[in-house]
XYZ file of C-alpha atoms in Angstrom:
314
model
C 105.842 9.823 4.600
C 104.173 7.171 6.561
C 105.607 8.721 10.056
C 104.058 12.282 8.728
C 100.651 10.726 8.190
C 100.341 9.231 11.310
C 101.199 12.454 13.382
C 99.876 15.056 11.089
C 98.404 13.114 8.426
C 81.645 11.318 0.714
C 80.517 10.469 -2.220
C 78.777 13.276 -4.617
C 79.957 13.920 -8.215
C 81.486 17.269 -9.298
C 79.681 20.213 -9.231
C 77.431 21.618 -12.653
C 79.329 24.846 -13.061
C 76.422 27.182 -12.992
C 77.877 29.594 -10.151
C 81.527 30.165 -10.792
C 81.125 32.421 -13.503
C 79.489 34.574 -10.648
C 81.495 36.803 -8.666
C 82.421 36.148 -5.206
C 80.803 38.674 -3.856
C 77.480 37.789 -5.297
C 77.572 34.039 -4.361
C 78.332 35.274 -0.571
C 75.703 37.382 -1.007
C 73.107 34.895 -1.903
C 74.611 32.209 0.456
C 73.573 34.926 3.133
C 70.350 35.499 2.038
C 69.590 32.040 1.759
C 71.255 31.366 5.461
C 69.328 34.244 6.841
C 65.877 32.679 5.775
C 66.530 28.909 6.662
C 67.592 29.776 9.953
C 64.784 32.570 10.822
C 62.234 29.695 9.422
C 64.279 27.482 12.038
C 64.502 29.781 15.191
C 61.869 32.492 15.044
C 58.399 30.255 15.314
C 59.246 29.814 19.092
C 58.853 33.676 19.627
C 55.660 34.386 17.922
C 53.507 34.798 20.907
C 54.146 37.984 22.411
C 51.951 38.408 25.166
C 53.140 39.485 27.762
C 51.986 36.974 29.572
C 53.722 34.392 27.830
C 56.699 36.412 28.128
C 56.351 36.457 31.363
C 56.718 32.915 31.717
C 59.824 31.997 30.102
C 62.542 31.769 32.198
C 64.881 34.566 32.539
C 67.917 32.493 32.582
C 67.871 31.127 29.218
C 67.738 34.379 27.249
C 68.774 37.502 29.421
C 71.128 35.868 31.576
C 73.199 33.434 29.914
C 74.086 30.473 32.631
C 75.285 26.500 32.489
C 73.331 25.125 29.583
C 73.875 22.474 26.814
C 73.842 23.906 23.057
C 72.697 21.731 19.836
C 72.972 24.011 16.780
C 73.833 23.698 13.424
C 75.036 26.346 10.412
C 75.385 27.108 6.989
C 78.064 30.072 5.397
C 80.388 31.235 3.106
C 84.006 30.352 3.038
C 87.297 32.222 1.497
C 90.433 30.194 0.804
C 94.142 31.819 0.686
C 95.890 30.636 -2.617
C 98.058 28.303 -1.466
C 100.788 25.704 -3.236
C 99.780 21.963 -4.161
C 102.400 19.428 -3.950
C 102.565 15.773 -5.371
C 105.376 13.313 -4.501
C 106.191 9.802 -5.576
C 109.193 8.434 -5.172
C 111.760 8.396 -8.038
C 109.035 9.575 -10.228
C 107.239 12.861 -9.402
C 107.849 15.634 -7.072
C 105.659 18.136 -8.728
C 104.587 21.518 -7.078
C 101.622 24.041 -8.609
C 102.241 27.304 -6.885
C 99.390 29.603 -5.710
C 96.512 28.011 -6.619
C 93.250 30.323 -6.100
C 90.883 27.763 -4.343
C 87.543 28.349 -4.490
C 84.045 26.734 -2.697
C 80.957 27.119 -4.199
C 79.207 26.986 -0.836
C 75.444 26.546 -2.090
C 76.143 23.843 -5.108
C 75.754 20.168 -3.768
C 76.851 19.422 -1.753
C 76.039 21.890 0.373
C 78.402 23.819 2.827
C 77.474 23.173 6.277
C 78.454 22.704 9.958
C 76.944 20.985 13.721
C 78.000 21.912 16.819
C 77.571 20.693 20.701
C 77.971 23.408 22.951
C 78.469 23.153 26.998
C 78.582 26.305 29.406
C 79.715 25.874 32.474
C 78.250 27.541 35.886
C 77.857 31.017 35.364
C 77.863 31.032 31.720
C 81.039 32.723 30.983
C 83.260 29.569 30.322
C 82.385 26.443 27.423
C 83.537 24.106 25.496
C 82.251 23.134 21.901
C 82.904 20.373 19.882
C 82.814 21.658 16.013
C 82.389 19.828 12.497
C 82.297 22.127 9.501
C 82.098 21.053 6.256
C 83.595 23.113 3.421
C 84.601 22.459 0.259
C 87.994 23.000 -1.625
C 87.835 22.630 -5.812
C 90.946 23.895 -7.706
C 90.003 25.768 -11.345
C 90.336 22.986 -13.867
C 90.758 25.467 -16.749
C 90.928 28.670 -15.964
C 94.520 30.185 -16.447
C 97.627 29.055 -16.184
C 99.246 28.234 -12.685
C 103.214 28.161 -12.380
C 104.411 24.442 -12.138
C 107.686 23.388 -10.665
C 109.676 20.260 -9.950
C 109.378 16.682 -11.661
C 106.370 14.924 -13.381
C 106.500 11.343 -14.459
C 110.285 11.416 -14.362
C 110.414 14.395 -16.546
C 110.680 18.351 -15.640
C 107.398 20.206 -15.426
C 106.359 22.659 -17.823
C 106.826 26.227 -16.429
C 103.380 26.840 -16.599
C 100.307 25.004 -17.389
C 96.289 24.648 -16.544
C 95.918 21.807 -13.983
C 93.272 20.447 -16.139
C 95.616 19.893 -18.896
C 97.341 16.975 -16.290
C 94.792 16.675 -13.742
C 90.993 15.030 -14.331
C 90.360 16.182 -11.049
C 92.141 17.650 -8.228
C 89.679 19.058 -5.094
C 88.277 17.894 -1.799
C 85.006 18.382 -1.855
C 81.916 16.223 0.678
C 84.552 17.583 1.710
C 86.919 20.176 3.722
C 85.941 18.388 6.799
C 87.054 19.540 10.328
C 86.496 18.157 13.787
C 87.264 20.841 16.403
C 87.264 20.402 20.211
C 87.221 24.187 21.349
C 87.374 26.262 24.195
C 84.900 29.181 24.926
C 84.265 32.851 26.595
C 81.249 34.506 26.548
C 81.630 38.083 26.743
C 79.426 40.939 28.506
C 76.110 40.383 27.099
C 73.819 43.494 25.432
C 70.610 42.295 26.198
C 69.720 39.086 24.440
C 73.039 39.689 22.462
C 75.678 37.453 23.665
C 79.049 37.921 22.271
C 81.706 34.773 22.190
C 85.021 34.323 21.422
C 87.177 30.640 20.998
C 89.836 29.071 19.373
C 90.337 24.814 19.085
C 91.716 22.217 17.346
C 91.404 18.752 15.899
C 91.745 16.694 12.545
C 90.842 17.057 8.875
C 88.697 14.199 7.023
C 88.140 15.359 3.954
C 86.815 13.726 0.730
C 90.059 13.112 -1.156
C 89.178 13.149 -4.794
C 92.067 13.308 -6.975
C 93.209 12.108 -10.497
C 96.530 12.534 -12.340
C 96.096 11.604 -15.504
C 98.770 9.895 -15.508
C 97.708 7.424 -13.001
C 95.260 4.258 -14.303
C 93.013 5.346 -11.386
C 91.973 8.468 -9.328
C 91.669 8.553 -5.738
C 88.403 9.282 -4.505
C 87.665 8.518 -0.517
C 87.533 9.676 2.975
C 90.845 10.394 4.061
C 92.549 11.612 7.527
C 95.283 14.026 6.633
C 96.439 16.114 9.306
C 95.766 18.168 11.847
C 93.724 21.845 11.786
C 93.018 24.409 13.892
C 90.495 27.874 14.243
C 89.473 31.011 16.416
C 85.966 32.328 16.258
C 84.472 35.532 16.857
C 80.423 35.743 17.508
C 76.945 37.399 18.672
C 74.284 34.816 20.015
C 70.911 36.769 19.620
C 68.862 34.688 22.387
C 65.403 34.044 21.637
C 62.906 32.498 24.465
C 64.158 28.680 23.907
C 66.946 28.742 21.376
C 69.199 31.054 19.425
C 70.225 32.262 16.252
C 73.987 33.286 15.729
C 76.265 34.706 13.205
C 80.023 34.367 13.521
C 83.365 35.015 12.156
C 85.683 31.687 11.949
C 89.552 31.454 10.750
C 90.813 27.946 9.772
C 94.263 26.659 8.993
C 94.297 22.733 7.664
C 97.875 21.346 6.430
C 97.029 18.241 4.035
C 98.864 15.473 3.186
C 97.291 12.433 2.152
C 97.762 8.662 0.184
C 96.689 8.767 -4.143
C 95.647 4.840 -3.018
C 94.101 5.010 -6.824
C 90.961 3.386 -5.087
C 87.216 4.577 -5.060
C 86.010 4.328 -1.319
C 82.527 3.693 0.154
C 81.827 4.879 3.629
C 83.800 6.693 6.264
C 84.134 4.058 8.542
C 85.419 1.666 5.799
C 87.971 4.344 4.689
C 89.549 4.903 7.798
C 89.752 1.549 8.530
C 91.632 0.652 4.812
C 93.741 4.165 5.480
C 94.770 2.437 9.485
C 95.589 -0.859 7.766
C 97.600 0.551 5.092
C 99.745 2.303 7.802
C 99.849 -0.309 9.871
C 101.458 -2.554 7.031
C 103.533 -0.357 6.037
C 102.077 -0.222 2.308
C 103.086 2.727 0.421
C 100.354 4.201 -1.362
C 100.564 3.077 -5.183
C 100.171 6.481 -6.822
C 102.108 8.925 -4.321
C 101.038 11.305 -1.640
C 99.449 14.620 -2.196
C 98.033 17.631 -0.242
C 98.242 21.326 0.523
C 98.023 23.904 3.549
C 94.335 25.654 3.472
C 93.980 28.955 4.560
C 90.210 29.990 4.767
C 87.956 33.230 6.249
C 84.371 31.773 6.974
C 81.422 33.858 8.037
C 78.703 31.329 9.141
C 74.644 31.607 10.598
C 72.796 29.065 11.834
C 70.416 28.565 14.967
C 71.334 26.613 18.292
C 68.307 24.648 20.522
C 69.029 25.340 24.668
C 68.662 22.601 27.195
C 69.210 24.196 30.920
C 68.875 22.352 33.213
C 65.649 22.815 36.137
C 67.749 24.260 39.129
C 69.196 27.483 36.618
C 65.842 28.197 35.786
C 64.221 28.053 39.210
């Protein structure tokens, strides 16, 4: 297990509950709404002189032709988890698994889904990189329905079926599903002040381990790393005079597997540190190891600021 961590493998309370009665659809559809107004609000007050002699005196290169620039932005959206299978080991005691869970996100409860990105085109524009943190949330339903249960619990078998809240007090990752992505990029033929991307990168999950067996004396609740993740991303840049708004299609696979340490944690910093010492001692984690492969869809907006620099302007 140890070996595992090292290669592969925030502090909010639990959500009110006053969206996930709601369909899906209608929370994406709000989260939209929502997105579209903060980032218009964000992006569109730079553009409000038309003139034409103010247009006039923008610089061509930063809207109409796309060149080597430097991209601060940052996004808010909707994500879509796959069901997937949560397992929890311990040694000699439990080797439980809870088959298809239906994961779900409540992206506009706190805290909030979320995501900042540093962009960096190249000469010519058609080539980038992008470093990428998203932060999405993962919260498994407590007490709605039964999910199939298989293996060993507390040295005993598992029931065949059973709600998770009926053996968990809490079992999500929320503040949160975090990601850090370096990725590649290619712009494609732009329509205009349309600019179409494509990319695909990869990096590490931190997420906001918060998990409670209640079995255990005490839940687990702390910034955890817990293997590796990966996405591809489809999306239009609509290019204003100095910055941009975009929308975009993203598709991320995490595989978690993290330490039940039984411990509330503080800050980030201090977590990882406790998580590297642990390892580095050798220490088994007192209440098992836990996690799950996540699956998501995630359609995101937000707005990006430009910097080019003086000689693609000239």
């Amino acid at each position: 297990m140890l070996m595992r961590e090292a290669l592969l493998a925030p502090l909010w309370p639990r959500r009110s509950g006053t969206l996930p009665s709601l369909p899906k659809t209608i929370q994406i559809a709000v989260t939209a709404a929502t997105m579209g107004l903060l980032v218009a609000a964000a992006a569109l007050p730079e553009d409000r002189d038309a003139a034409p002699a103010a247009a006039s005196a923008a610089p061509a290169s930063t809207a109409h032709n796309p060149g080597r620039e430097s991209d601060f932005g940052a996004y808010l959206g909707a994500p879509y988890h796959y069901p997937s299978d949560f397992h929890l080991k311990k040694t000699g005691v439990t080797d439980l698994t809870i088959k298809d869970i239906p994961w779900y996100t409540n992206p506009f409860e706190n805290p909030l889904y979320y995501g900042v990105r540093f962009q960096r085109w190249f000469e010519g524009g058609r080539l980038g990189t992008m470093l990428d943190f998203t932060h999405s949330k993962v919260y498994a339903p407590m007490k709605e329905g039964e999910r199939a249960f298989e293996g060993t619990l507390d040295g005993k078998p598992a029931p065949a079926s059973a709600k998770i809240g009926d053996y968990f007090n809490k079992l999500e990752w929320t503040h949160g599903h975090n990601m850090l992505t370096l990725n590649g990029l290619l712009r494609l033929p732009s329509l205009g002040v349309i600019s179409p991307y494509a990319g695909v990168g990869a990096g590490m999950s931190f997420p906001h381990s918060e998990i409670h067996l209640k079995t255990d004396e005490k839940r687990t609740y702390e910034y955890q790393y817990t293997g590796p993740c990966a996405q591809a991303l489809f999306g239009l840049e609509f290019r204003l005079r100095t910055g941009s708004i975009f929308i975009e299609y993203k598709f991320t696979a995490a595989d978690y597997w993290g330490p039940l340490t039984g411990r509330d944690g503080t800050w980030f910093p201090i977590d990882m540190w406790r998580q590297f010492s642990r390892w580095w001692s050798g220490e088994e984690p007192p209440n098992g190891w836990a996690g799950s492969k996540l699956v998501s869809h995630q359609v995101i907006g937000g707005f990006l600021v430009r910097f080019v620099p003086k000689t693609a302007t000239q």
